[in-house]
PDB file of C-alpha atoms in Angstrom:
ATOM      1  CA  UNK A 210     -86.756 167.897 -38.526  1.00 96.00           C
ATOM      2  CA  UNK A 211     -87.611 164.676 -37.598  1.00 97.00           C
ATOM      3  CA  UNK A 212     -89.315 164.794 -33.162  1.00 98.00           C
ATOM      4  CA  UNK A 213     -91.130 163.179 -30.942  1.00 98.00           C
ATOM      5  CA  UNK A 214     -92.508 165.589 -28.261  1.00 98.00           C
ATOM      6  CA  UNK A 215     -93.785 163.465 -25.211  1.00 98.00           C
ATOM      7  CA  UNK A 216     -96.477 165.255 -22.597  1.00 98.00           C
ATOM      8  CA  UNK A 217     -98.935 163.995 -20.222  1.00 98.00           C
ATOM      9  CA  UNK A 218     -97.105 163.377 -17.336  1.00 98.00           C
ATOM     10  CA  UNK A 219     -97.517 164.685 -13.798  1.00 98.00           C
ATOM     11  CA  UNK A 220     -98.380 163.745 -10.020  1.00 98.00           C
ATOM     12  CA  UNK A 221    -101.026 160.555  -9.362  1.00 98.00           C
ATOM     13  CA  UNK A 222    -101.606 158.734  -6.332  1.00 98.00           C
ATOM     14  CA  UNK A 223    -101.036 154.690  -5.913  1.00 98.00           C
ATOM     15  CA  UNK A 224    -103.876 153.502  -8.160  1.00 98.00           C
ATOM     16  CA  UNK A 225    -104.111 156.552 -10.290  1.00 98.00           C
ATOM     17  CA  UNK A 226    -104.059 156.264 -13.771  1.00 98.00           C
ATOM     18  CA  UNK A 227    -102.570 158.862 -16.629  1.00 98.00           C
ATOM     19  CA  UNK A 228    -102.541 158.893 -20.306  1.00 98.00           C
ATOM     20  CA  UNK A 229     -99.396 159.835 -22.104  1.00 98.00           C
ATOM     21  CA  UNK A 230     -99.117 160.991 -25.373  1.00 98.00           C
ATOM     22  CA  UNK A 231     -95.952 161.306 -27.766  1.00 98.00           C
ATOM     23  CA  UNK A 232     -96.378 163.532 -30.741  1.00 98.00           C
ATOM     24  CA  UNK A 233     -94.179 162.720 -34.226  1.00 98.00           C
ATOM     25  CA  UNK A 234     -93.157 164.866 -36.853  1.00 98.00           C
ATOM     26  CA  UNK A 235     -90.746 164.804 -39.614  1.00 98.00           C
ATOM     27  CA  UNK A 236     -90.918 161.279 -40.676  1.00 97.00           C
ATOM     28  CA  UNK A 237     -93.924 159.228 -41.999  1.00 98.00           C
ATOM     29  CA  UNK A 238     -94.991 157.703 -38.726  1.00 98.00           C
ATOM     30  CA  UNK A 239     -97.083 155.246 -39.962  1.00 97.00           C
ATOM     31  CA  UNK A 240     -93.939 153.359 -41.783  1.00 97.00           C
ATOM     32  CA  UNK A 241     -92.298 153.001 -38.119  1.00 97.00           C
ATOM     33  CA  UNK A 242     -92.497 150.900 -35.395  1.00 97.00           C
ATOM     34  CA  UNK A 243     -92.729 152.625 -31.742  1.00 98.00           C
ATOM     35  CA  UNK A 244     -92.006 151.723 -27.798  1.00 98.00           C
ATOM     36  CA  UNK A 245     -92.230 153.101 -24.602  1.00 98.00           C
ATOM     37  CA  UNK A 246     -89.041 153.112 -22.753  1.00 98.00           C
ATOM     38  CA  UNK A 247     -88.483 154.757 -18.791  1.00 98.00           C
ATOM     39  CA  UNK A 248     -86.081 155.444 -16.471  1.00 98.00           C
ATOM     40  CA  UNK A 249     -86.274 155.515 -12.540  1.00 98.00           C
ATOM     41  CA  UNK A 250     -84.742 158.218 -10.898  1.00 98.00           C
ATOM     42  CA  UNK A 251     -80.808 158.267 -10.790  1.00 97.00           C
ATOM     43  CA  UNK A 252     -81.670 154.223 -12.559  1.00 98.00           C
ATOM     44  CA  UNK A 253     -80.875 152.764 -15.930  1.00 98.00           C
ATOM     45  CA  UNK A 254     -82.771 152.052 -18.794  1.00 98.00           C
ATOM     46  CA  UNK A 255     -86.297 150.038 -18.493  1.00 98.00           C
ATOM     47  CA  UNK A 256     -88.029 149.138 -21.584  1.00 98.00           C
ATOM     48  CA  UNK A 257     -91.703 149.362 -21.445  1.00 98.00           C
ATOM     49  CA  UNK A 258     -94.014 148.203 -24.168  1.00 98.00           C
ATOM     50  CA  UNK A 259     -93.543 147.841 -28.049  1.00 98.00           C
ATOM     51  CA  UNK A 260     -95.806 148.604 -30.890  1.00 98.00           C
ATOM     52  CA  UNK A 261     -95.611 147.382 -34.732  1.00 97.00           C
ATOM     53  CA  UNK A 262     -96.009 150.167 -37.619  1.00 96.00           C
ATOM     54  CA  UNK A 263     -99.622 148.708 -37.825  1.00 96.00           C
ATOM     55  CA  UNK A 264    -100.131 147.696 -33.984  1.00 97.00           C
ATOM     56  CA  UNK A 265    -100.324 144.153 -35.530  1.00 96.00           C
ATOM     57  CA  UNK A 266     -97.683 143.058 -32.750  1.00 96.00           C
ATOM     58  CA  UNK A 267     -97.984 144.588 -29.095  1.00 97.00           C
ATOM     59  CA  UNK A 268     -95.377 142.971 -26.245  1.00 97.00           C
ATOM     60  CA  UNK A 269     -94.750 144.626 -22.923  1.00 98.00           C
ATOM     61  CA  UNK A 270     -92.556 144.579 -20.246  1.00 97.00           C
ATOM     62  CA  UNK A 271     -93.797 141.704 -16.979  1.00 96.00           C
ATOM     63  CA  UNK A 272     -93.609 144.959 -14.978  1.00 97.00           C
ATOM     64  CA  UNK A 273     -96.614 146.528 -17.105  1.00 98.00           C
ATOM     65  CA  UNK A 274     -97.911 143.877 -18.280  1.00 98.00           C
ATOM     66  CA  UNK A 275    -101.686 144.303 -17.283  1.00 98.00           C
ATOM     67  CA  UNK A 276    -101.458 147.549 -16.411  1.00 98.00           C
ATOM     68  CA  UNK A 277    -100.437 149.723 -19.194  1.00 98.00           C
ATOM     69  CA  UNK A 278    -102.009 149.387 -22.705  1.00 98.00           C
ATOM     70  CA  UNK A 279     -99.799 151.140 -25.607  1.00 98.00           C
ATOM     71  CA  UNK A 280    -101.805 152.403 -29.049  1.00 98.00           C
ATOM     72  CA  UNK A 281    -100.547 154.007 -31.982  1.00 98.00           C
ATOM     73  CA  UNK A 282    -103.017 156.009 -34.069  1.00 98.00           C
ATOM     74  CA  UNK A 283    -101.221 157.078 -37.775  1.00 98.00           C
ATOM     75  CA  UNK A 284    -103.472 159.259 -38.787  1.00 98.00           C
ATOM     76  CA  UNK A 285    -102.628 161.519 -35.872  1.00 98.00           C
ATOM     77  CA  UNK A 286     -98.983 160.698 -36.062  1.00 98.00           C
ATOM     78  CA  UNK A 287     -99.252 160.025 -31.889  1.00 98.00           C
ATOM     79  CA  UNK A 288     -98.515 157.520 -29.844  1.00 98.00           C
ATOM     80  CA  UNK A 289     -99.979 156.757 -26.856  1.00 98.00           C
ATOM     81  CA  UNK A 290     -99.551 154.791 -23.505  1.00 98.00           C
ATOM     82  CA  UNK A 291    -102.338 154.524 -21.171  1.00 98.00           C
ATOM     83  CA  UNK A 292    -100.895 153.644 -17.083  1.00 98.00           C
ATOM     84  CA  UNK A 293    -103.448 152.396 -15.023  1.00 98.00           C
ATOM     85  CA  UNK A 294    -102.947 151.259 -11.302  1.00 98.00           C
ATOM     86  CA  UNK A 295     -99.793 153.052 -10.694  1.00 98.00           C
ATOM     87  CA  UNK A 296     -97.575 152.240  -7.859  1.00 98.00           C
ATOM     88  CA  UNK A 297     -94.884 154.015  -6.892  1.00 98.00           C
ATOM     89  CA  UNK A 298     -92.484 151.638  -8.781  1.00 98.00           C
ATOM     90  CA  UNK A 299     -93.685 153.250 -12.147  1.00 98.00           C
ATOM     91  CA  UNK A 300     -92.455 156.380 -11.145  1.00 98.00           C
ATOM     92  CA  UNK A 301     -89.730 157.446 -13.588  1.00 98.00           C
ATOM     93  CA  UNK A 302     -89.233 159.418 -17.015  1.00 98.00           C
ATOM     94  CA  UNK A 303     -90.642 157.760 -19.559  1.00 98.00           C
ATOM     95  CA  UNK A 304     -89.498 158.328 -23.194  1.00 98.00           C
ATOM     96  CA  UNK A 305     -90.903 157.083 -26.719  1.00 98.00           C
ATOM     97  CA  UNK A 306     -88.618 155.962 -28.666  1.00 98.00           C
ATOM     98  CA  UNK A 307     -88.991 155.283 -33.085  1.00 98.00           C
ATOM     99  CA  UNK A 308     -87.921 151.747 -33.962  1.00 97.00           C
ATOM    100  CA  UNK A 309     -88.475 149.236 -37.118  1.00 92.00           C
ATOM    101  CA  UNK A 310     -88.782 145.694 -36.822  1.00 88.00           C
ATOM    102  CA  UNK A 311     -88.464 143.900 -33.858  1.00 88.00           C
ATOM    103  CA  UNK A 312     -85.828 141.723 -33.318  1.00 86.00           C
ATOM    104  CA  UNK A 313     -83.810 143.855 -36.524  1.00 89.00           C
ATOM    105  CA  UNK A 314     -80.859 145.080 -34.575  1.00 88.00           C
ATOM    106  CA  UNK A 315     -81.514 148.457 -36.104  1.00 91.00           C
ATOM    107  CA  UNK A 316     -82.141 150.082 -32.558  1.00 95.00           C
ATOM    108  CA  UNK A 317     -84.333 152.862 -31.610  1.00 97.00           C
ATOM    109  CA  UNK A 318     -82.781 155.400 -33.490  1.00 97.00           C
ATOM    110  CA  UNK A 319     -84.799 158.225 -32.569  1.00 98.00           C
ATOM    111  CA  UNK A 320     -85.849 159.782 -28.808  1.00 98.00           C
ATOM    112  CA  UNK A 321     -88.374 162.135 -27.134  1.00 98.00           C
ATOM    113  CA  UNK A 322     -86.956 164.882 -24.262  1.00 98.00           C
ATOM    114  CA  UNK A 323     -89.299 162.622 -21.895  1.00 98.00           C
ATOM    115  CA  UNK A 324     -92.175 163.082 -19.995  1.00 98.00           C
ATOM    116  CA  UNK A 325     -91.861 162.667 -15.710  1.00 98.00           C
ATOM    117  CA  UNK A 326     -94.464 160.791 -13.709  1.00 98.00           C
ATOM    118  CA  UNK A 327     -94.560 160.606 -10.042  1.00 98.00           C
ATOM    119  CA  UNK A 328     -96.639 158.077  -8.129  1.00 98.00           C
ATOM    120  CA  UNK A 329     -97.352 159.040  -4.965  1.00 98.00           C
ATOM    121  CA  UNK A 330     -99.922 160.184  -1.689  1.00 97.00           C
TER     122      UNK A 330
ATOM    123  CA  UNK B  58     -86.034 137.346 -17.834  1.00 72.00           C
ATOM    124  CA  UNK B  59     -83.525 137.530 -20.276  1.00 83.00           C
ATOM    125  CA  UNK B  60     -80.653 139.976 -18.364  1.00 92.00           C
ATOM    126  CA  UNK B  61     -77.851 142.014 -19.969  1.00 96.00           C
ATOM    127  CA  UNK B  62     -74.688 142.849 -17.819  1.00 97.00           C
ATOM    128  CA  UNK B  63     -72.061 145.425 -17.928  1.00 98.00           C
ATOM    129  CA  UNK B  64     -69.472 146.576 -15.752  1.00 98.00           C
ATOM    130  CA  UNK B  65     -71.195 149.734 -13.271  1.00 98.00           C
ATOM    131  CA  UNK B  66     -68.245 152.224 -14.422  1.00 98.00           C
ATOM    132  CA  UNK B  67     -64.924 152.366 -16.185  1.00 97.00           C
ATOM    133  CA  UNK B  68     -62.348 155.228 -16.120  1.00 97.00           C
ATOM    134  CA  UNK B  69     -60.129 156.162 -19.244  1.00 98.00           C
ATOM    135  CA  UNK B  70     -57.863 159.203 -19.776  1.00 97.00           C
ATOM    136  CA  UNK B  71     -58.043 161.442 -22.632  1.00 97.00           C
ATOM    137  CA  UNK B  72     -56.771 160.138 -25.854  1.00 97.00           C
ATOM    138  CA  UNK B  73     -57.122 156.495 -24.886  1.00 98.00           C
ATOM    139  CA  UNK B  74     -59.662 153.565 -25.400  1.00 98.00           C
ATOM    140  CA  UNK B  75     -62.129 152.599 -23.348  1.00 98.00           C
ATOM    141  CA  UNK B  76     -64.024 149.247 -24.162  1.00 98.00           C
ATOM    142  CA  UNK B  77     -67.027 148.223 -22.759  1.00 98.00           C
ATOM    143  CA  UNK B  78     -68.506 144.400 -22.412  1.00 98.00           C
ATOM    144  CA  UNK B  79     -72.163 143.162 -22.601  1.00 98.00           C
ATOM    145  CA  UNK B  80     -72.512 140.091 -21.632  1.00 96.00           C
ATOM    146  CA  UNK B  81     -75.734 137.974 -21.984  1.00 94.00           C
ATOM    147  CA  UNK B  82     -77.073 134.281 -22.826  1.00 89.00           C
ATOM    148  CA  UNK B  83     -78.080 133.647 -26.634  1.00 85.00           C
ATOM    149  CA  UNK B  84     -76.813 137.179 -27.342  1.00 90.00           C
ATOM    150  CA  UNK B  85     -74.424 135.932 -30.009  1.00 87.00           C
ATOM    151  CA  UNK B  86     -77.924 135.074 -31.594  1.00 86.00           C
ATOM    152  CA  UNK B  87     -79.489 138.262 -31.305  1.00 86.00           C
ATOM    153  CA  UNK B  88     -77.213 141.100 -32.312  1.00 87.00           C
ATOM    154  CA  UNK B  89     -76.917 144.077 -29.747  1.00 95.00           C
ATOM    155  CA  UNK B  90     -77.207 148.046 -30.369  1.00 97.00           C
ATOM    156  CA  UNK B  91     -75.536 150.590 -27.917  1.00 98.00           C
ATOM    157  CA  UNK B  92     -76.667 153.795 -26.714  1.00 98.00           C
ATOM    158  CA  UNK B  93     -75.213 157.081 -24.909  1.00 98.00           C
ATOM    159  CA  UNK B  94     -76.504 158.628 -22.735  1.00 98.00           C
ATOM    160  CA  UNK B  95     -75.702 162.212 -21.045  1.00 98.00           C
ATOM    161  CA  UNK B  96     -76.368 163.624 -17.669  1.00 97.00           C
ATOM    162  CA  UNK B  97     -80.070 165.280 -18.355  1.00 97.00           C
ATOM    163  CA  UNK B  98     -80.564 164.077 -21.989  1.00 98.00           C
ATOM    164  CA  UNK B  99     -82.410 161.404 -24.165  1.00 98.00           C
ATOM    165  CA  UNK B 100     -80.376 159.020 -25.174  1.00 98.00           C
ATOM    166  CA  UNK B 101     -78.411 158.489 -28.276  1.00 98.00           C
ATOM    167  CA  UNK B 102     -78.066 155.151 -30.482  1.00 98.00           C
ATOM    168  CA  UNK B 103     -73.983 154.766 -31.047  1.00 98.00           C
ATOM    169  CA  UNK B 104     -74.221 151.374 -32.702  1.00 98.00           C
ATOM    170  CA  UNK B 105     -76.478 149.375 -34.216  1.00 97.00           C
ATOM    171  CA  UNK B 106     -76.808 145.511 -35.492  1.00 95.00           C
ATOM    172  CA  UNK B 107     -73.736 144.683 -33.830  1.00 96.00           C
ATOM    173  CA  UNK B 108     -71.116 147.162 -35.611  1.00 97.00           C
ATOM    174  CA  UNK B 109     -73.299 149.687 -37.754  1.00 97.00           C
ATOM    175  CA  UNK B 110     -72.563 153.193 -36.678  1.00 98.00           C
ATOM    176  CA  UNK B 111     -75.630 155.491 -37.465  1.00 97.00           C
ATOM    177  CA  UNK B 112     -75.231 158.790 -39.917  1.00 96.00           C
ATOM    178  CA  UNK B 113     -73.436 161.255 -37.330  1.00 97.00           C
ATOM    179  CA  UNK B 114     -71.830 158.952 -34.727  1.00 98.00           C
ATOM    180  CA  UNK B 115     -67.919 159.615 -35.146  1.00 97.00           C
ATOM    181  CA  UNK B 116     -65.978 156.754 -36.026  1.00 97.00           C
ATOM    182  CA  UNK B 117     -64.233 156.737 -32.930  1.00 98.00           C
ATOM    183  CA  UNK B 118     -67.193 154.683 -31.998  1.00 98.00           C
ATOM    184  CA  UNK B 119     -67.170 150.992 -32.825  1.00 98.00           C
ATOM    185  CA  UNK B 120     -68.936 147.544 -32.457  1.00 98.00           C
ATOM    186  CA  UNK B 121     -68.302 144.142 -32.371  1.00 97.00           C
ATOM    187  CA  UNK B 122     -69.642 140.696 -31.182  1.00 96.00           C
ATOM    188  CA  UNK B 123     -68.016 137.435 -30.099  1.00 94.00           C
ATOM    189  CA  UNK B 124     -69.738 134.607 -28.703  1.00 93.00           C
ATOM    190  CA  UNK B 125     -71.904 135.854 -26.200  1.00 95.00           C
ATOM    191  CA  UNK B 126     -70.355 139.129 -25.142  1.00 96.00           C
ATOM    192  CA  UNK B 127     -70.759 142.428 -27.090  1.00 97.00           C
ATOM    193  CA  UNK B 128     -68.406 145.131 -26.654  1.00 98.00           C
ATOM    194  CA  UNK B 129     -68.290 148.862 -27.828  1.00 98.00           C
ATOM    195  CA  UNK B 130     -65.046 150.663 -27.934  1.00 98.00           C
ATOM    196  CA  UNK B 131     -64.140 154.269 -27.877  1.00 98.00           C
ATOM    197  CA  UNK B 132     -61.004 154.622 -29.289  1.00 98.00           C
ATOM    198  CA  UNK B 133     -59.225 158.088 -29.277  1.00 97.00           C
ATOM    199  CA  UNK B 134     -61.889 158.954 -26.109  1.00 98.00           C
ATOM    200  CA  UNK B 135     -62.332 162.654 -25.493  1.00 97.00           C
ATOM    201  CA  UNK B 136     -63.866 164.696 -22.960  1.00 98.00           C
ATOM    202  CA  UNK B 137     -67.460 165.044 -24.240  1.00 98.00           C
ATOM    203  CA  UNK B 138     -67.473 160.720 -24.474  1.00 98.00           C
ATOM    204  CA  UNK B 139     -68.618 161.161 -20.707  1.00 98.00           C
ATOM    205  CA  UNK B 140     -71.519 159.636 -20.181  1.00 98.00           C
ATOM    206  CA  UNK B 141     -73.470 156.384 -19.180  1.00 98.00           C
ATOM    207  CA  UNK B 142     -73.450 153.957 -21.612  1.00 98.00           C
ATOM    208  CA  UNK B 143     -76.226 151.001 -22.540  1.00 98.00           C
ATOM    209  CA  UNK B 144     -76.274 147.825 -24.378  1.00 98.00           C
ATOM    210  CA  UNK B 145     -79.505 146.557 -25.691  1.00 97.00           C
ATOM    211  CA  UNK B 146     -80.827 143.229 -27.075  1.00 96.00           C
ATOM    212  CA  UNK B 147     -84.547 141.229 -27.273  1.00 92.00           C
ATOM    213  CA  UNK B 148     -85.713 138.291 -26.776  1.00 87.00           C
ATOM    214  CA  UNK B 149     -89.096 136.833 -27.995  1.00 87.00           C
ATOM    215  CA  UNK B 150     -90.916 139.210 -27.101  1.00 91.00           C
ATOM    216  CA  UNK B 151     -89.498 142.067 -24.707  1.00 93.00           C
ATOM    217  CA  UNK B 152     -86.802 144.349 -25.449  1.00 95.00           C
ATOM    218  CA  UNK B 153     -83.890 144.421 -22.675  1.00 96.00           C
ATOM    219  CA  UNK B 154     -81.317 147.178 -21.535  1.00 97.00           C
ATOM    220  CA  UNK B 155     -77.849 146.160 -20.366  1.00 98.00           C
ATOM    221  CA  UNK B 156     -77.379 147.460 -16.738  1.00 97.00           C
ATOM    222  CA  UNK B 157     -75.644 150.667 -18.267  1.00 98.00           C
ATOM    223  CA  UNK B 158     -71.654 151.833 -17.624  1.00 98.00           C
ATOM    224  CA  UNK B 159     -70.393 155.079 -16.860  1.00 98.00           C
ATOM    225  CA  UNK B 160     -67.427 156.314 -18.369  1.00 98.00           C
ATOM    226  CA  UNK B 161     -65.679 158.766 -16.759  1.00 98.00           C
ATOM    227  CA  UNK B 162     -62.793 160.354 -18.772  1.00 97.00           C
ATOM    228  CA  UNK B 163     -60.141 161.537 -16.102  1.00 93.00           C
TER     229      UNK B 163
END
């Protein structure tokens, strides 16, 4: 069965940082592009970063950008988005999402169950 | 930034169609894919590269593209079609999410 099983989320202050991890299975992960996609509380969709099969192309969102550094390691089928100086504003699920080429059309075509992060005192 | 917008909500009775707009600059150059989205759940890609409906989506679902507006159409909507509904598209280097519709079958 082809998953992605996010974890890592959890309560941080304003300024806190927090690692998230998104475990694949089912699918050769390495052949697959990957992104980072959240959603605010009772919000809509926000993408988040983007990596290439290879991590040979990384683009995030101007609302991370600076912040948050996405990795994908293929030997351990995970990806991996680490937050740092977390405002409240990043509060929100966040889901990883499988892709294939940027800019293909194909769309994400595969989802996590999401992973919630708070940011607050 | 490079914004996708869609009407907040639409309402459609059983058994009709319910059609939903995307609207966005250079979009007719890009291509759009469509996901679903239910109350508590991941979401679900409906439609891809414009019109393509993935293995599984029922073919009530449909795609299409025209100038700079995409639209998805429900045709034959039922009950378990509730649900919010999002466009997506990318520029040159950031993904983007339409504003998201929810359907509300009455």
């Amino acid at each position: 069965e082809v998953q992605l099983v996010e974890s890592g989320g959890g309560l941080v202050k304003p300024g806190g940082s927090l690692r998230l991890s998104c475990a694949a299975s089912g699918f050769t992960f390495r052949s697959y592009s990957m992104n980072w996609v959240r959603q605010a509380p009772g919000k809509g969709l926000e993408w988040v970063a983007y990596t290439s099969r290879s991590s040979n192309y990384i683009y995030y969102a101007d609302s991370v950008k600076g912040r948050f550094t996405i990795s994908k390691d293929n030997d351990r089928n995970s990806l991996y988005l680490q937050m740092n100086s977390l405002r409240a504003e990043d509060t929100a699920i966040y889901y990883c999402a499988r892709d294939w080429v940027y800019g293909s059309g194909q769309g994400m075509d595969v989802w996590g169950q999401g992973t919630t992060v708070t940011v607050s005192s | 930034s490079y914004e996708l917008t869609q009407p907040p909500s639409l309402s459609v009775s059983p058994g009709q169609t319910a059609s939903i707009t995307c609207s966005g600059d250079q979009l007719g150059n890009k291509g759009a894919c469509w996901y679903q989205q239910k109350p508590g759940q991941s979401p679900v890609l409906v439609i891809y590269q414009d019109s393509k409906r993935p293995s599984g989506i029922p073919d009530r679902f449909s795609g299409s593209l025209s100038g700079n507006t995409a639209t998805l159409t429900i045709s034959g909507t039922q009950a378990v079609d509730e649900a919010d509904y999002y466009c997506q598209a990318w520029g040159s280097s950031a993904y983007v999410f339409g504003t998201g519709t929810k359907v509300t079958v009455l």
